[in-house]
mmCIF file of the C-alpha atoms, coordinates in Angstrom:
data_MODEL
# 
_entry.id   MODEL 
# 
loop_
_atom_site.group_PDB 
_atom_site.id 
_atom_site.type_symbol 
_atom_site.label_atom_id 
_atom_site.label_alt_id 
_atom_site.label_comp_id 
_atom_site.label_asym_id 
_atom_site.label_entity_id 
_atom_site.label_seq_id 
_atom_site.pdbx_PDB_ins_code 
_atom_site.Cartn_x 
_atom_site.Cartn_y 
_atom_site.Cartn_z 
_atom_site.occupancy 
_atom_site.B_iso_or_equiv 
_atom_site.pdbx_formal_charge 
_atom_site.auth_seq_id 
_atom_site.auth_comp_id 
_atom_site.auth_asym_id 
_atom_site.auth_atom_id 
_atom_site.pdbx_PDB_model_num 
ATOM 1   C CA . ARG A 1 1   ? 8.384   -42.224 -36.688 1.00 0.00 ? 1   ARG A CA 1 
ATOM 2   C CA . ILE A 1 2   ? 8.911   -39.220 -34.464 1.00 0.00 ? 2   ILE A CA 1 
ATOM 3   C CA . TYR A 1 3   ? 10.735  -37.457 -37.294 1.00 0.00 ? 3   TYR A CA 1 
ATOM 4   C CA . GLU A 1 4   ? 7.903   -38.200 -39.748 1.00 0.00 ? 4   GLU A CA 1 
ATOM 5   C CA . SER A 1 5   ? 5.214   -36.854 -37.451 1.00 0.00 ? 5   SER A CA 1 
ATOM 6   C CA . THR A 1 6   ? 7.359   -33.798 -36.625 1.00 0.00 ? 6   THR A CA 1 
ATOM 7   C CA . TYR A 1 7   ? 7.817   -32.999 -40.332 1.00 0.00 ? 7   TYR A CA 1 
ATOM 8   C CA . PHE A 1 8   ? 4.083   -33.536 -40.895 1.00 0.00 ? 8   PHE A CA 1 
ATOM 9   C CA . LEU A 1 9   ? 3.231   -31.162 -38.032 1.00 0.00 ? 9   LEU A CA 1 
ATOM 10  C CA . ILE A 1 10  ? 5.661   -28.524 -39.350 1.00 0.00 ? 10  ILE A CA 1 
ATOM 11  C CA . ALA A 1 11  ? 4.157   -28.806 -42.853 1.00 0.00 ? 11  ALA A CA 1 
ATOM 12  C CA . ILE A 1 12  ? 0.609   -28.376 -41.519 1.00 0.00 ? 12  ILE A CA 1 
ATOM 13  C CA . LEU A 1 13  ? 1.600   -25.400 -39.383 1.00 0.00 ? 13  LEU A CA 1 
ATOM 14  C CA . SER A 1 14  ? 3.422   -23.791 -42.336 1.00 0.00 ? 14  SER A CA 1 
ATOM 15  C CA . ILE A 1 15  ? 0.330   -24.096 -44.518 1.00 0.00 ? 15  ILE A CA 1 
ATOM 16  C CA . PHE A 1 16  ? -1.838  -22.659 -41.721 1.00 0.00 ? 16  PHE A CA 1 
ATOM 17  C CA . VAL A 1 17  ? 0.484   -19.676 -41.183 1.00 0.00 ? 17  VAL A CA 1 
ATOM 18  C CA . MET A 1 18  ? 0.829   -19.034 -44.944 1.00 0.00 ? 18  MET A CA 1 
ATOM 19  C CA . SER A 1 19  ? -2.948  -18.877 -45.338 1.00 0.00 ? 19  SER A CA 1 
ATOM 20  C CA . PHE A 1 20  ? -3.012  -15.869 -42.990 1.00 0.00 ? 20  PHE A CA 1 
ATOM 21  C CA . ALA A 1 21  ? 0.109   -14.232 -44.426 1.00 0.00 ? 21  ALA A CA 1 
ATOM 22  C CA . VAL A 1 22  ? -1.421  -13.525 -47.856 1.00 0.00 ? 22  VAL A CA 1 
ATOM 23  C CA . PRO A 1 23  ? -3.247  -10.183 -47.852 1.00 0.00 ? 23  PRO A CA 1 
ATOM 24  C CA . PRO A 1 24  ? -6.723  -10.198 -49.407 1.00 0.00 ? 24  PRO A CA 1 
ATOM 25  C CA . LYS A 1 25  ? -6.911  -8.977  -53.001 1.00 0.00 ? 25  LYS A CA 1 
ATOM 26  C CA . TRP A 1 26  ? -9.342  -6.488  -54.508 1.00 0.00 ? 26  TRP A CA 1 
ATOM 27  C CA . GLU A 1 27  ? -12.227 -8.219  -56.314 1.00 0.00 ? 27  GLU A CA 1 
ATOM 28  C CA . ARG A 1 28  ? -14.161 -6.573  -59.145 1.00 0.00 ? 28  ARG A CA 1 
ATOM 29  C CA . LEU A 1 29  ? -17.786 -6.510  -58.005 1.00 0.00 ? 29  LEU A CA 1 
ATOM 30  C CA . GLY A 1 30  ? -19.221 -5.012  -61.177 1.00 0.00 ? 30  GLY A CA 1 
ATOM 31  C CA . SER A 1 31  ? -19.048 -2.251  -63.766 1.00 0.00 ? 31  SER A CA 1 
ATOM 32  C CA . ARG A 1 32  ? -21.468 0.186   -65.417 1.00 0.00 ? 32  ARG A CA 1 
ATOM 33  C CA . VAL A 1 33  ? -21.184 2.462   -68.459 1.00 0.00 ? 33  VAL A CA 1 
ATOM 34  C CA . VAL A 1 34  ? -22.537 5.918   -67.602 1.00 0.00 ? 34  VAL A CA 1 
ATOM 35  C CA . ASP A 1 35  ? -24.842 8.004   -69.807 1.00 0.00 ? 35  ASP A CA 1 
ATOM 36  C CA . PHE A 1 36  ? -24.358 11.623  -70.856 1.00 0.00 ? 36  PHE A CA 1 
ATOM 37  C CA . LYS A 1 37  ? -26.749 13.104  -68.298 1.00 0.00 ? 37  LYS A CA 1 
ATOM 38  C CA . LEU A 1 38  ? -27.597 13.332  -64.618 1.00 0.00 ? 38  LEU A CA 1 
ATOM 39  C CA . ASP A 1 39  ? -28.217 9.714   -63.733 1.00 0.00 ? 39  ASP A CA 1 
ATOM 40  C CA . LYS A 1 40  ? -27.784 6.850   -61.341 1.00 0.00 ? 40  LYS A CA 1 
ATOM 41  C CA . ASP A 1 41  ? -26.672 3.269   -61.793 1.00 0.00 ? 41  ASP A CA 1 
ATOM 42  C CA . ILE A 1 42  ? -26.904 0.234   -59.529 1.00 0.00 ? 42  ILE A CA 1 
ATOM 43  C CA . ILE A 1 43  ? -24.430 -2.602  -59.202 1.00 0.00 ? 43  ILE A CA 1 
ATOM 44  C CA . ALA A 1 44  ? -26.091 -5.611  -57.563 1.00 0.00 ? 44  ALA A CA 1 
ATOM 45  C CA . ILE A 1 45  ? -23.772 -7.780  -55.505 1.00 0.00 ? 45  ILE A CA 1 
ATOM 46  C CA . GLY A 1 46  ? -25.584 -10.173 -53.166 1.00 0.00 ? 46  GLY A CA 1 
ATOM 47  C CA . ALA A 1 47  ? -24.767 -12.416 -50.235 1.00 0.00 ? 47  ALA A CA 1 
ATOM 48  C CA . HIS A 1 48  ? -23.215 -15.156 -52.376 1.00 0.00 ? 48  HIS A CA 1 
ATOM 49  C CA . GLU A 1 49  ? -20.211 -12.860 -52.945 1.00 0.00 ? 49  GLU A CA 1 
ATOM 50  C CA . GLY A 1 50  ? -19.476 -12.774 -49.220 1.00 0.00 ? 50  GLY A CA 1 
ATOM 51  C CA . ALA A 1 51  ? -18.794 -9.993  -46.759 1.00 0.00 ? 51  ALA A CA 1 
ATOM 52  C CA . TYR A 1 52  ? -16.550 -6.983  -47.434 1.00 0.00 ? 52  TYR A CA 1 
ATOM 53  C CA . THR A 1 53  ? -14.547 -4.565  -45.300 1.00 0.00 ? 53  THR A CA 1 
ATOM 54  C CA . LYS A 1 54  ? -13.545 -2.017  -47.964 1.00 0.00 ? 54  LYS A CA 1 
ATOM 55  C CA . LEU A 1 55  ? -14.673 -0.644  -51.330 1.00 0.00 ? 55  LEU A CA 1 
ATOM 56  C CA . LYS A 1 56  ? -13.055 1.491   -54.015 1.00 0.00 ? 56  LYS A CA 1 
ATOM 57  C CA . ILE A 1 57  ? -14.000 2.881   -57.437 1.00 0.00 ? 57  ILE A CA 1 
ATOM 58  C CA . GLN A 1 58  ? -11.953 2.982   -60.635 1.00 0.00 ? 58  GLN A CA 1 
ATOM 59  C CA . VAL A 1 59  ? -13.022 4.940   -63.755 1.00 0.00 ? 59  VAL A CA 1 
ATOM 60  C CA . SER A 1 60  ? -12.047 4.126   -67.343 1.00 0.00 ? 60  SER A CA 1 
ATOM 61  C CA . GLY A 1 61  ? -13.037 5.341   -70.815 1.00 0.00 ? 61  GLY A CA 1 
ATOM 62  C CA . GLY A 1 62  ? -14.027 8.924   -69.996 1.00 0.00 ? 62  GLY A CA 1 
ATOM 63  C CA . SER A 1 63  ? -14.721 11.321  -67.152 1.00 0.00 ? 63  SER A CA 1 
ATOM 64  C CA . VAL A 1 64  ? -17.608 11.379  -64.712 1.00 0.00 ? 64  VAL A CA 1 
ATOM 65  C CA . ASN A 1 65  ? -18.666 13.840  -62.026 1.00 0.00 ? 65  ASN A CA 1 
ATOM 66  C CA . MET A 1 66  ? -19.559 11.516  -59.153 1.00 0.00 ? 66  MET A CA 1 
ATOM 67  C CA . ARG A 1 67  ? -21.931 13.003  -56.575 1.00 0.00 ? 67  ARG A CA 1 
ATOM 68  C CA . LYS A 1 68  ? -22.267 10.142  -54.111 1.00 0.00 ? 68  LYS A CA 1 
ATOM 69  C CA . MET A 1 69  ? -22.768 6.431   -53.745 1.00 0.00 ? 69  MET A CA 1 
ATOM 70  C CA . VAL A 1 70  ? -25.120 4.558   -51.457 1.00 0.00 ? 70  VAL A CA 1 
ATOM 71  C CA . VAL A 1 71  ? -24.131 1.138   -50.139 1.00 0.00 ? 71  VAL A CA 1 
ATOM 72  C CA . HIS A 1 72  ? -27.176 -1.057  -49.466 1.00 0.00 ? 72  HIS A CA 1 
ATOM 73  C CA . TYR A 1 73  ? -26.410 -3.787  -46.920 1.00 0.00 ? 73  TYR A CA 1 
ATOM 74  C CA . GLY A 1 74  ? -28.030 -7.186  -46.603 1.00 0.00 ? 74  GLY A CA 1 
ATOM 75  C CA . ASN A 1 75  ? -29.560 -6.280  -43.227 1.00 0.00 ? 75  ASN A CA 1 
ATOM 76  C CA . GLY A 1 76  ? -31.519 -3.367  -44.769 1.00 0.00 ? 76  GLY A CA 1 
ATOM 77  C CA . GLU A 1 77  ? -29.178 -0.559  -43.659 1.00 0.00 ? 77  GLU A CA 1 
ATOM 78  C CA . ASP A 1 78  ? -27.848 2.035   -46.125 1.00 0.00 ? 78  ASP A CA 1 
ATOM 79  C CA . GLN A 1 79  ? -24.588 3.985   -46.003 1.00 0.00 ? 79  GLN A CA 1 
ATOM 80  C CA . ASN A 1 80  ? -24.309 7.295   -47.895 1.00 0.00 ? 80  ASN A CA 1 
ATOM 81  C CA . VAL A 1 81  ? -20.784 7.977   -49.145 1.00 0.00 ? 81  VAL A CA 1 
ATOM 82  C CA . GLU A 1 82  ? -20.303 11.560  -50.384 1.00 0.00 ? 82  GLU A CA 1 
ATOM 83  C CA . LEU A 1 83  ? -17.787 11.582  -53.227 1.00 0.00 ? 83  LEU A CA 1 
ATOM 84  C CA . LYS A 1 84  ? -18.326 14.973  -54.958 1.00 0.00 ? 84  LYS A CA 1 
ATOM 85  C CA . TYR A 1 85  ? -15.384 14.410  -57.256 1.00 0.00 ? 85  TYR A CA 1 
ATOM 86  C CA . ASN A 1 86  ? -14.688 14.657  -60.985 1.00 0.00 ? 86  ASN A CA 1 
ATOM 87  C CA . PHE A 1 87  ? -13.087 11.328  -61.859 1.00 0.00 ? 87  PHE A CA 1 
ATOM 88  C CA . THR A 1 88  ? -11.004 11.452  -65.030 1.00 0.00 ? 88  THR A CA 1 
ATOM 89  C CA . LYS A 1 89  ? -10.158 8.460   -67.197 1.00 0.00 ? 89  LYS A CA 1 
ATOM 90  C CA . GLY A 1 90  ? -7.914  6.133   -65.187 1.00 0.00 ? 90  GLY A CA 1 
ATOM 91  C CA . SER A 1 91  ? -8.532  7.784   -61.819 1.00 0.00 ? 91  SER A CA 1 
ATOM 92  C CA . GLY A 1 92  ? -9.996  6.167   -58.737 1.00 0.00 ? 92  GLY A CA 1 
ATOM 93  C CA . SER A 1 93  ? -11.477 6.847   -55.357 1.00 0.00 ? 93  SER A CA 1 
ATOM 94  C CA . ARG A 1 94  ? -9.968  6.612   -51.938 1.00 0.00 ? 94  ARG A CA 1 
ATOM 95  C CA . VAL A 1 95  ? -10.378 3.340   -50.075 1.00 0.00 ? 95  VAL A CA 1 
ATOM 96  C CA . ILE A 1 96  ? -13.811 3.408   -48.429 1.00 0.00 ? 96  ILE A CA 1 
ATOM 97  C CA . ASP A 1 97  ? -13.853 1.564   -45.104 1.00 0.00 ? 97  ASP A CA 1 
ATOM 98  C CA . LEU A 1 98  ? -17.168 -0.084  -44.271 1.00 0.00 ? 98  LEU A CA 1 
ATOM 99  C CA . PRO A 1 99  ? -18.315 0.262   -40.648 1.00 0.00 ? 99  PRO A CA 1 
ATOM 100 C CA . GLY A 1 100 ? -18.977 -2.798  -38.549 1.00 0.00 ? 100 GLY A CA 1 
ATOM 101 C CA . ASN A 1 101 ? -16.152 -5.022  -39.819 1.00 0.00 ? 101 ASN A CA 1 
ATOM 102 C CA . LYS A 1 102 ? -17.233 -7.380  -42.624 1.00 0.00 ? 102 LYS A CA 1 
ATOM 103 C CA . ARG A 1 103 ? -20.587 -6.483  -44.197 1.00 0.00 ? 103 ARG A CA 1 
ATOM 104 C CA . ILE A 1 104 ? -22.786 -8.287  -46.709 1.00 0.00 ? 104 ILE A CA 1 
ATOM 105 C CA . ILE A 1 105 ? -23.519 -5.830  -49.530 1.00 0.00 ? 105 ILE A CA 1 
ATOM 106 C CA . LYS A 1 106 ? -26.773 -6.176  -51.445 1.00 0.00 ? 106 LYS A CA 1 
ATOM 107 C CA . SER A 1 107 ? -26.053 -3.425  -53.978 1.00 0.00 ? 107 SER A CA 1 
ATOM 108 C CA . VAL A 1 108 ? -24.343 -0.073  -54.538 1.00 0.00 ? 108 VAL A CA 1 
ATOM 109 C CA . THR A 1 109 ? -26.082 2.896   -56.203 1.00 0.00 ? 109 THR A CA 1 
ATOM 110 C CA . PHE A 1 110 ? -23.994 5.599   -57.901 1.00 0.00 ? 110 PHE A CA 1 
ATOM 111 C CA . PHE A 1 111 ? -25.287 9.154   -58.489 1.00 0.00 ? 111 PHE A CA 1 
ATOM 112 C CA . TYR A 1 112 ? -23.380 11.115  -61.143 1.00 0.00 ? 112 TYR A CA 1 
ATOM 113 C CA . ASP A 1 113 ? -23.478 13.393  -64.162 1.00 0.00 ? 113 ASP A CA 1 
ATOM 114 C CA . THR A 1 114 ? -21.313 13.675  -67.254 1.00 0.00 ? 114 THR A CA 1 
ATOM 115 C CA . LYS A 1 115 ? -22.635 16.940  -68.711 1.00 0.00 ? 115 LYS A CA 1 
ATOM 116 C CA . ASN A 1 116 ? -19.763 18.979  -70.207 1.00 0.00 ? 116 ASN A CA 1 
ATOM 117 C CA . VAL A 1 117 ? -17.228 16.635  -68.629 1.00 0.00 ? 117 VAL A CA 1 
ATOM 118 C CA . SER A 1 118 ? -16.360 14.133  -71.347 1.00 0.00 ? 118 SER A CA 1 
ATOM 119 C CA . LYS A 1 119 ? -17.027 13.294  -74.984 1.00 0.00 ? 119 LYS A CA 1 
ATOM 120 C CA . THR A 1 120 ? -16.466 9.597   -74.240 1.00 0.00 ? 120 THR A CA 1 
ATOM 121 C CA . LYS A 1 121 ? -18.699 7.515   -71.991 1.00 0.00 ? 121 LYS A CA 1 
ATOM 122 C CA . ALA A 1 122 ? -17.014 6.611   -68.740 1.00 0.00 ? 122 ALA A CA 1 
ATOM 123 C CA . LYS A 1 123 ? -17.153 3.172   -67.161 1.00 0.00 ? 123 LYS A CA 1 
ATOM 124 C CA . ILE A 1 124 ? -17.365 2.836   -63.380 1.00 0.00 ? 124 ILE A CA 1 
ATOM 125 C CA . HIS A 1 125 ? -15.707 -0.235  -61.850 1.00 0.00 ? 125 HIS A CA 1 
ATOM 126 C CA . LEU A 1 126 ? -16.475 -1.204  -58.241 1.00 0.00 ? 126 LEU A CA 1 
ATOM 127 C CA . PHE A 1 127 ? -13.957 -3.258  -56.251 1.00 0.00 ? 127 PHE A CA 1 
ATOM 128 C CA . GLY A 1 128 ? -14.281 -4.838  -52.820 1.00 0.00 ? 128 GLY A CA 1 
ATOM 129 C CA . LYS A 1 129 ? -11.903 -6.369  -50.315 1.00 0.00 ? 129 LYS A CA 1 
ATOM 130 C CA . HIS A 1 130 ? -12.872 -9.116  -47.870 1.00 0.00 ? 130 HIS A CA 1 
# 
């Protein structure tokens, strides 16, 4: 009986330790196809998705001149993230750390233009990490 309970305890502890050993993966929070003009797009996220510690952007399809993004938090605060970067097809942003540990994100607004940058519409993909 002692051996059975010891093996049971070891199995439970192994499962517990393994659950912390797996690093969190990037989740796709949403995507938007950009227009050929100076514009903005919003990706709504919401509290049901949970809290995030980091964000990043990936661009596909074409190029986009990203000015900035604004992260709108569930508590009403906003965070301006200056990007000022010409993303080409397949490129991505740096990892953007969110202040205050895990934060509920209500939405993210992107400000960009595509004038004279690309003949193909770009698609912006937003990813988050818990």
